[in-house]
């Protein structure tokens, strides 16, 4: 099994407004999820974003169109309350 990781900040796209969903889908397939076509199980081991921006919407669309299993990092490091460890 291969576990991929994907974050919006790890894709240095100059302008997401100019980057199409088809380009996103092709790039993500070519860099990570292509292994599914080889019969290798794939899990998005972690992903996340702190805003619902274009990148986030593209990823949600991609997950909706595929049968990829995933885990989501729900800890928000920006709003962590140390007394509620």
Coordinates of N, CA, C and O in Angstrom, one line a residue:
X1 N 0.8 -1.2 0.0 CA 0.0 0.0 0.0 C 0.9 1.2 0.0 O 1.9 1.3 0.7
X2 N 0.5 2.2 -0.7 CA 1.1 3.5 -0.8 C 0.3 4.5 -0.1 O -0.9 4.6 -0.3
X3 N 0.9 5.3 0.8 CA 0.1 6.4 1.5 C 0.7 7.7 1.0 O 1.9 8.0 1.1
X4 N -0.2 8.5 0.3 CA 0.2 9.8 -0.2 C -0.2 10.9 0.8 O -1.0 10.7 1.7
X5 N 0.5 12.1 0.6 CA 0.2 13.2 1.4 C 0.0 14.4 0.5 O 0.8 14.5 -0.5
X6 N -1.0 15.2 0.7 CA -1.2 16.4 -0.2 C -1.7 17.6 0.6 O -2.6 17.5 1.5
X7 N -1.0 18.7 0.4 CA -1.4 20.0 1.1 C -1.3 21.0 0.0 O -0.5 21.0 -0.9
X8 N -2.2 22.0 0.1 CA -2.2 23.1 -0.8 C -0.9 23.9 -0.9 O -0.5 24.3 -1.9
X9 N -0.3 24.1 0.3 CA 1.0 24.8 0.3 C 2.1 24.0 -0.3 O 3.2 24.6 -0.6
X10 N 2.0 22.8 -0.5 CA 3.1 22.0 -1.1 C 3.0 22.0 -2.6 O 3.9 21.4 -3.3
X11 N 2.0 22.7 -3.2 CA 1.9 22.8 -4.7 C 2.2 24.3 -5.0 O 1.2 25.1 -4.9
X12 N 3.3 24.7 -5.4 CA 3.6 26.1 -5.6 C 3.0 26.6 -7.0 O 3.7 26.7 -8.0
X13 N 1.7 26.8 -7.0 CA 1.0 27.3 -8.1 C 0.9 28.8 -8.0 O 0.4 29.3 -7.0
X14 N 1.4 29.6 -9.0 CA 1.4 31.0 -8.9 C 0.0 31.6 -8.7 O -0.2 32.5 -8.0
X15 N -1.0 31.0 -9.4 CA -2.4 31.5 -9.3 C -3.4 30.4 -9.5 O -3.5 29.9 -10.6
X16 N -4.0 30.0 -8.4 CA -5.0 28.9 -8.5 C -6.2 29.3 -9.3 O -6.9 28.5 -9.9
X17 N -6.4 30.6 -9.4 CA -7.6 31.1 -10.3 C -7.3 30.7 -11.8 O -8.2 30.5 -12.5
X18 N -6.0 30.5 -12.2 CA -5.7 30.2 -13.5 C -5.4 28.7 -13.7 O -5.2 28.3 -14.8
X19 N -5.5 27.9 -12.7 CA -5.2 26.5 -12.7 C -6.5 25.7 -12.7 O -7.2 25.8 -11.8
X20 N -6.7 25.0 -13.8 CA -8.0 24.3 -13.9 C -8.0 23.0 -13.1 O -7.0 22.4 -12.7
X21 N -9.3 22.6 -12.9 CA -9.5 21.3 -12.2 C -8.8 20.1 -13.0 O -8.2 19.2 -12.4
X22 N -9.0 20.2 -14.3 CA -8.4 19.1 -15.1 C -6.8 19.1 -14.9 O -6.3 18.0 -14.9
X23 N -6.2 20.2 -14.8 CA -4.8 20.2 -14.6 C -4.4 19.6 -13.2 O -3.5 18.9 -13.0
X24 N -5.2 20.0 -12.2 CA -5.1 19.5 -10.9 C -5.2 17.9 -10.9 O -4.4 17.2 -10.3
X25 N -6.3 17.5 -11.5 CA -6.5 16.0 -11.6 C -5.4 15.3 -12.2 O -4.9 14.2 -11.8
X26 N -4.9 15.8 -13.4 CA -3.8 15.2 -14.1 C -2.5 15.1 -13.2 O -1.8 14.1 -13.2
X27 N -2.2 16.3 -12.6 CA -1.0 16.3 -11.8 C -1.1 15.4 -10.6 O -0.1 14.7 -10.3
X28 N -2.2 15.4 -9.9 CA -2.3 14.5 -8.8 C -2.3 13.0 -9.2 O -1.6 12.2 -8.5
X29 N -2.9 12.7 -10.3 CA -2.8 11.3 -10.8 C -1.4 11.0 -11.1 O -0.9 9.9 -10.7
X30 N -0.7 11.8 -11.9 CA 0.6 11.5 -12.4 C 1.7 11.5 -11.2 O 2.7 10.8 -11.4
X31 N 1.4 12.2 -10.1 CA 2.4 12.2 -9.1 C 2.1 11.2 -7.9 O 3.1 10.8 -7.2
X32 N 0.9 10.8 -7.8 CA 0.6 9.9 -6.6 C -0.4 8.8 -6.9 O -0.1 7.7 -6.7
X33 N -1.6 9.2 -7.4 CA -2.7 8.2 -7.4 C -2.6 7.2 -8.6 O -3.4 6.3 -8.7
X34 N -1.6 7.4 -9.5 CA -1.5 6.5 -10.7 C -1.2 5.1 -10.2 O -1.5 4.1 -11.0
X35 N -0.7 4.9 -9.0 CA -0.4 3.5 -8.5 C -1.6 2.7 -8.5 O -1.5 1.4 -8.5
X36 N -2.8 3.3 -8.3 CA -4.0 2.5 -8.3 C -4.2 1.8 -9.6 O -4.8 0.7 -9.6
X37 N -3.8 2.4 -10.7 CA -4.0 1.7 -12.0 C -3.0 0.6 -12.2 O -3.2 -0.3 -13.1
X38 N -2.1 0.5 -11.3 CA -1.1 -0.7 -11.3 C -1.5 -1.7 -10.3 O -0.8 -2.7 -10.1
X39 N -2.7 -1.5 -9.6 CA -3.2 -2.5 -8.6 C -2.6 -2.3 -7.2 O -2.8 -3.2 -6.4
X40 N -2.0 -1.2 -7.0 CA -1.4 -0.9 -5.7 C -2.5 -0.1 -4.9 O -3.0 0.9 -5.3
X41 N -2.8 -0.6 -3.7 CA -3.8 0.1 -2.8 C -3.2 1.5 -2.5 O -2.0 1.6 -2.2
X42 N -4.0 2.5 -2.5 CA -3.6 3.9 -2.2 C -4.5 4.5 -1.1 O -5.7 4.4 -1.2
X43 N -3.8 5.2 -0.2 CA -4.5 5.9 0.9 C -4.0 7.3 0.9 O -2.7 7.5 1.0
X44 N -4.8 8.3 0.9 CA -4.3 9.7 1.2 C -4.1 9.7 2.7 O -5.1 9.8 3.5
X45 N -2.9 9.6 3.2 CA -2.6 9.4 4.6 C -2.8 10.7 5.4 O -3.0 10.6 6.6
X46 N -2.7 11.8 4.8 CA -3.0 13.0 5.4 C -3.1 14.1 4.4 O -2.5 14.1 3.3
X47 N -4.0 15.0 4.7 CA -4.2 16.2 3.8 C -4.9 17.2 4.6 O -5.4 16.9 5.7
X48 N -4.9 18.4 4.2 CA -5.5 19.5 4.9 C -5.3 20.8 4.4 O -4.5 21.0 3.5
X49 N -6.0 21.8 4.9 CA -5.9 23.2 4.5 C -6.6 24.0 5.6 O -7.4 23.5 6.3
X50 N -6.2 25.2 5.7 CA -6.9 26.1 6.7 C -7.9 27.0 6.1 O -8.5 27.8 6.8
X51 N -8.2 26.8 4.8 CA -9.3 27.6 4.1 C -9.9 26.7 3.1 O -9.3 25.8 2.6
X52 N -11.1 27.0 2.7 CA -11.8 26.3 1.7 C -11.6 27.1 0.4 O -12.5 27.7 -0.2
X53 N -10.4 27.0 -0.1 CA -10.0 27.7 -1.3 C -10.2 26.8 -2.6 O -10.7 25.8 -2.5
X54 N -9.6 27.3 -3.7 CA -9.8 26.5 -4.9 C -9.1 25.2 -4.8 O -9.7 24.2 -5.2
X55 N -7.9 25.1 -4.2 CA -7.2 23.9 -4.1 C -8.1 22.9 -3.3 O -8.2 21.7 -3.7
X56 N -8.6 23.3 -2.2 CA -9.5 22.5 -1.4 C -10.7 22.0 -2.2 O -11.0 20.8 -2.1
X57 N -11.3 22.9 -2.9 CA -12.5 22.4 -3.7 C -12.1 21.4 -4.8 O -12.9 20.5 -5.0
X58 N -10.9 21.6 -5.4 CA -10.5 20.7 -6.4 C -10.3 19.3 -5.7 O -10.6 18.3 -6.3
X59 N -9.6 19.3 -4.6 CA -9.4 18.0 -3.9 C -10.7 17.3 -3.5 O -10.9 16.1 -3.7
X60 N -11.6 18.1 -3.0 CA -12.9 17.5 -2.6 C -13.7 16.9 -3.8 O -14.3 15.9 -3.8
X61 N -13.6 17.6 -5.0 CA -14.2 17.1 -6.2 C -13.5 15.8 -6.6 O -14.1 14.8 -7.0
X62 N -12.1 15.8 -6.5 CA -11.4 14.6 -6.9 C -11.7 13.4 -6.0 O -12.0 12.3 -6.5
X63 N -11.8 13.6 -4.7 CA -12.2 12.6 -3.8 C -13.6 12.1 -4.1 O -13.9 10.9 -4.0
X64 N -14.5 13.0 -4.5 CA -15.9 12.6 -4.8 C -16.0 11.8 -6.1 O -16.9 11.0 -6.2
X65 N -15.1 12.0 -7.0 CA -15.1 11.3 -8.2 C -14.4 9.9 -8.2 O -14.5 9.1 -9.1
X66 N -13.6 9.7 -7.2 CA -12.8 8.5 -7.1 C -13.2 7.7 -5.8 O -13.9 8.2 -5.0
X67 N -12.7 6.5 -5.7 CA -12.9 5.7 -4.5 C -11.7 5.6 -3.7 O -11.3 4.5 -3.3
X68 N -11.0 6.7 -3.5 CA -9.8 6.7 -2.8 C -10.1 6.8 -1.3 O -10.9 7.7 -0.9
X69 N -9.4 6.0 -0.5 CA -9.6 6.1 1.0 C -8.7 7.2 1.5 O -7.6 7.5 0.9
X70 N -9.0 7.8 2.6 CA -8.3 8.9 3.1 C -8.4 9.0 4.6 O -9.3 8.4 5.3
X71 N -7.5 9.7 5.2 CA -7.6 10.2 6.6 C -7.3 11.7 6.6 O -6.6 12.2 5.8
X72 N -7.9 12.3 7.6 CA -7.8 13.8 7.6 C -7.3 14.2 9.0 O -7.7 13.7 10.0
X73 N -6.3 15.1 8.9 CA -5.7 15.7 10.2 C -6.7 16.8 10.7 O -6.7 17.9 10.1
X74 N -7.4 16.5 11.7 CA -8.4 17.4 12.2 C -7.8 18.4 13.3 O -8.5 19.4 13.6
X75 N -6.6 18.2 13.8 CA -6.0 19.1 14.8 C -5.7 20.4 14.1 O -5.0 20.5 13.1
X76 N -6.3 21.4 14.7 CA -6.0 22.8 14.2 C -5.0 23.4 15.1 O -5.3 23.9 16.2
X77 N -3.8 23.4 14.6 CA -2.7 24.0 15.4 C -2.8 25.4 15.7 O -2.2 26.0 16.6
X78 N -3.6 26.1 14.9 CA -3.8 27.6 15.1 C -4.7 27.8 16.3 O -4.8 28.9 16.8
X79 N -5.6 26.9 16.6 CA -6.6 27.1 17.6 C -6.5 26.1 18.8 O -7.4 25.9 19.5
X80 N -5.3 25.5 18.9 CA -5.1 24.5 19.9 C -5.1 25.2 21.3 O -4.6 26.2 21.5
X81 N -5.9 24.5 22.2 CA -5.9 25.0 23.6 C -5.1 24.1 24.5 O -5.5 23.0 24.8
X82 N -3.9 24.5 24.9 CA -3.0 23.6 25.7 C -3.7 23.0 26.9 O -3.4 21.8 27.2
X83 N -4.6 23.7 27.6 CA -5.2 23.1 28.8 C -6.2 22.0 28.4 O -6.7 21.3 29.3
X84 N -6.5 21.8 27.1 CA -7.4 20.8 26.7 C -6.6 19.7 25.9 O -7.1 19.3 24.8
X85 N -5.5 19.4 26.3 CA -4.6 18.4 25.7 C -5.3 17.2 25.5 O -5.3 16.3 24.8

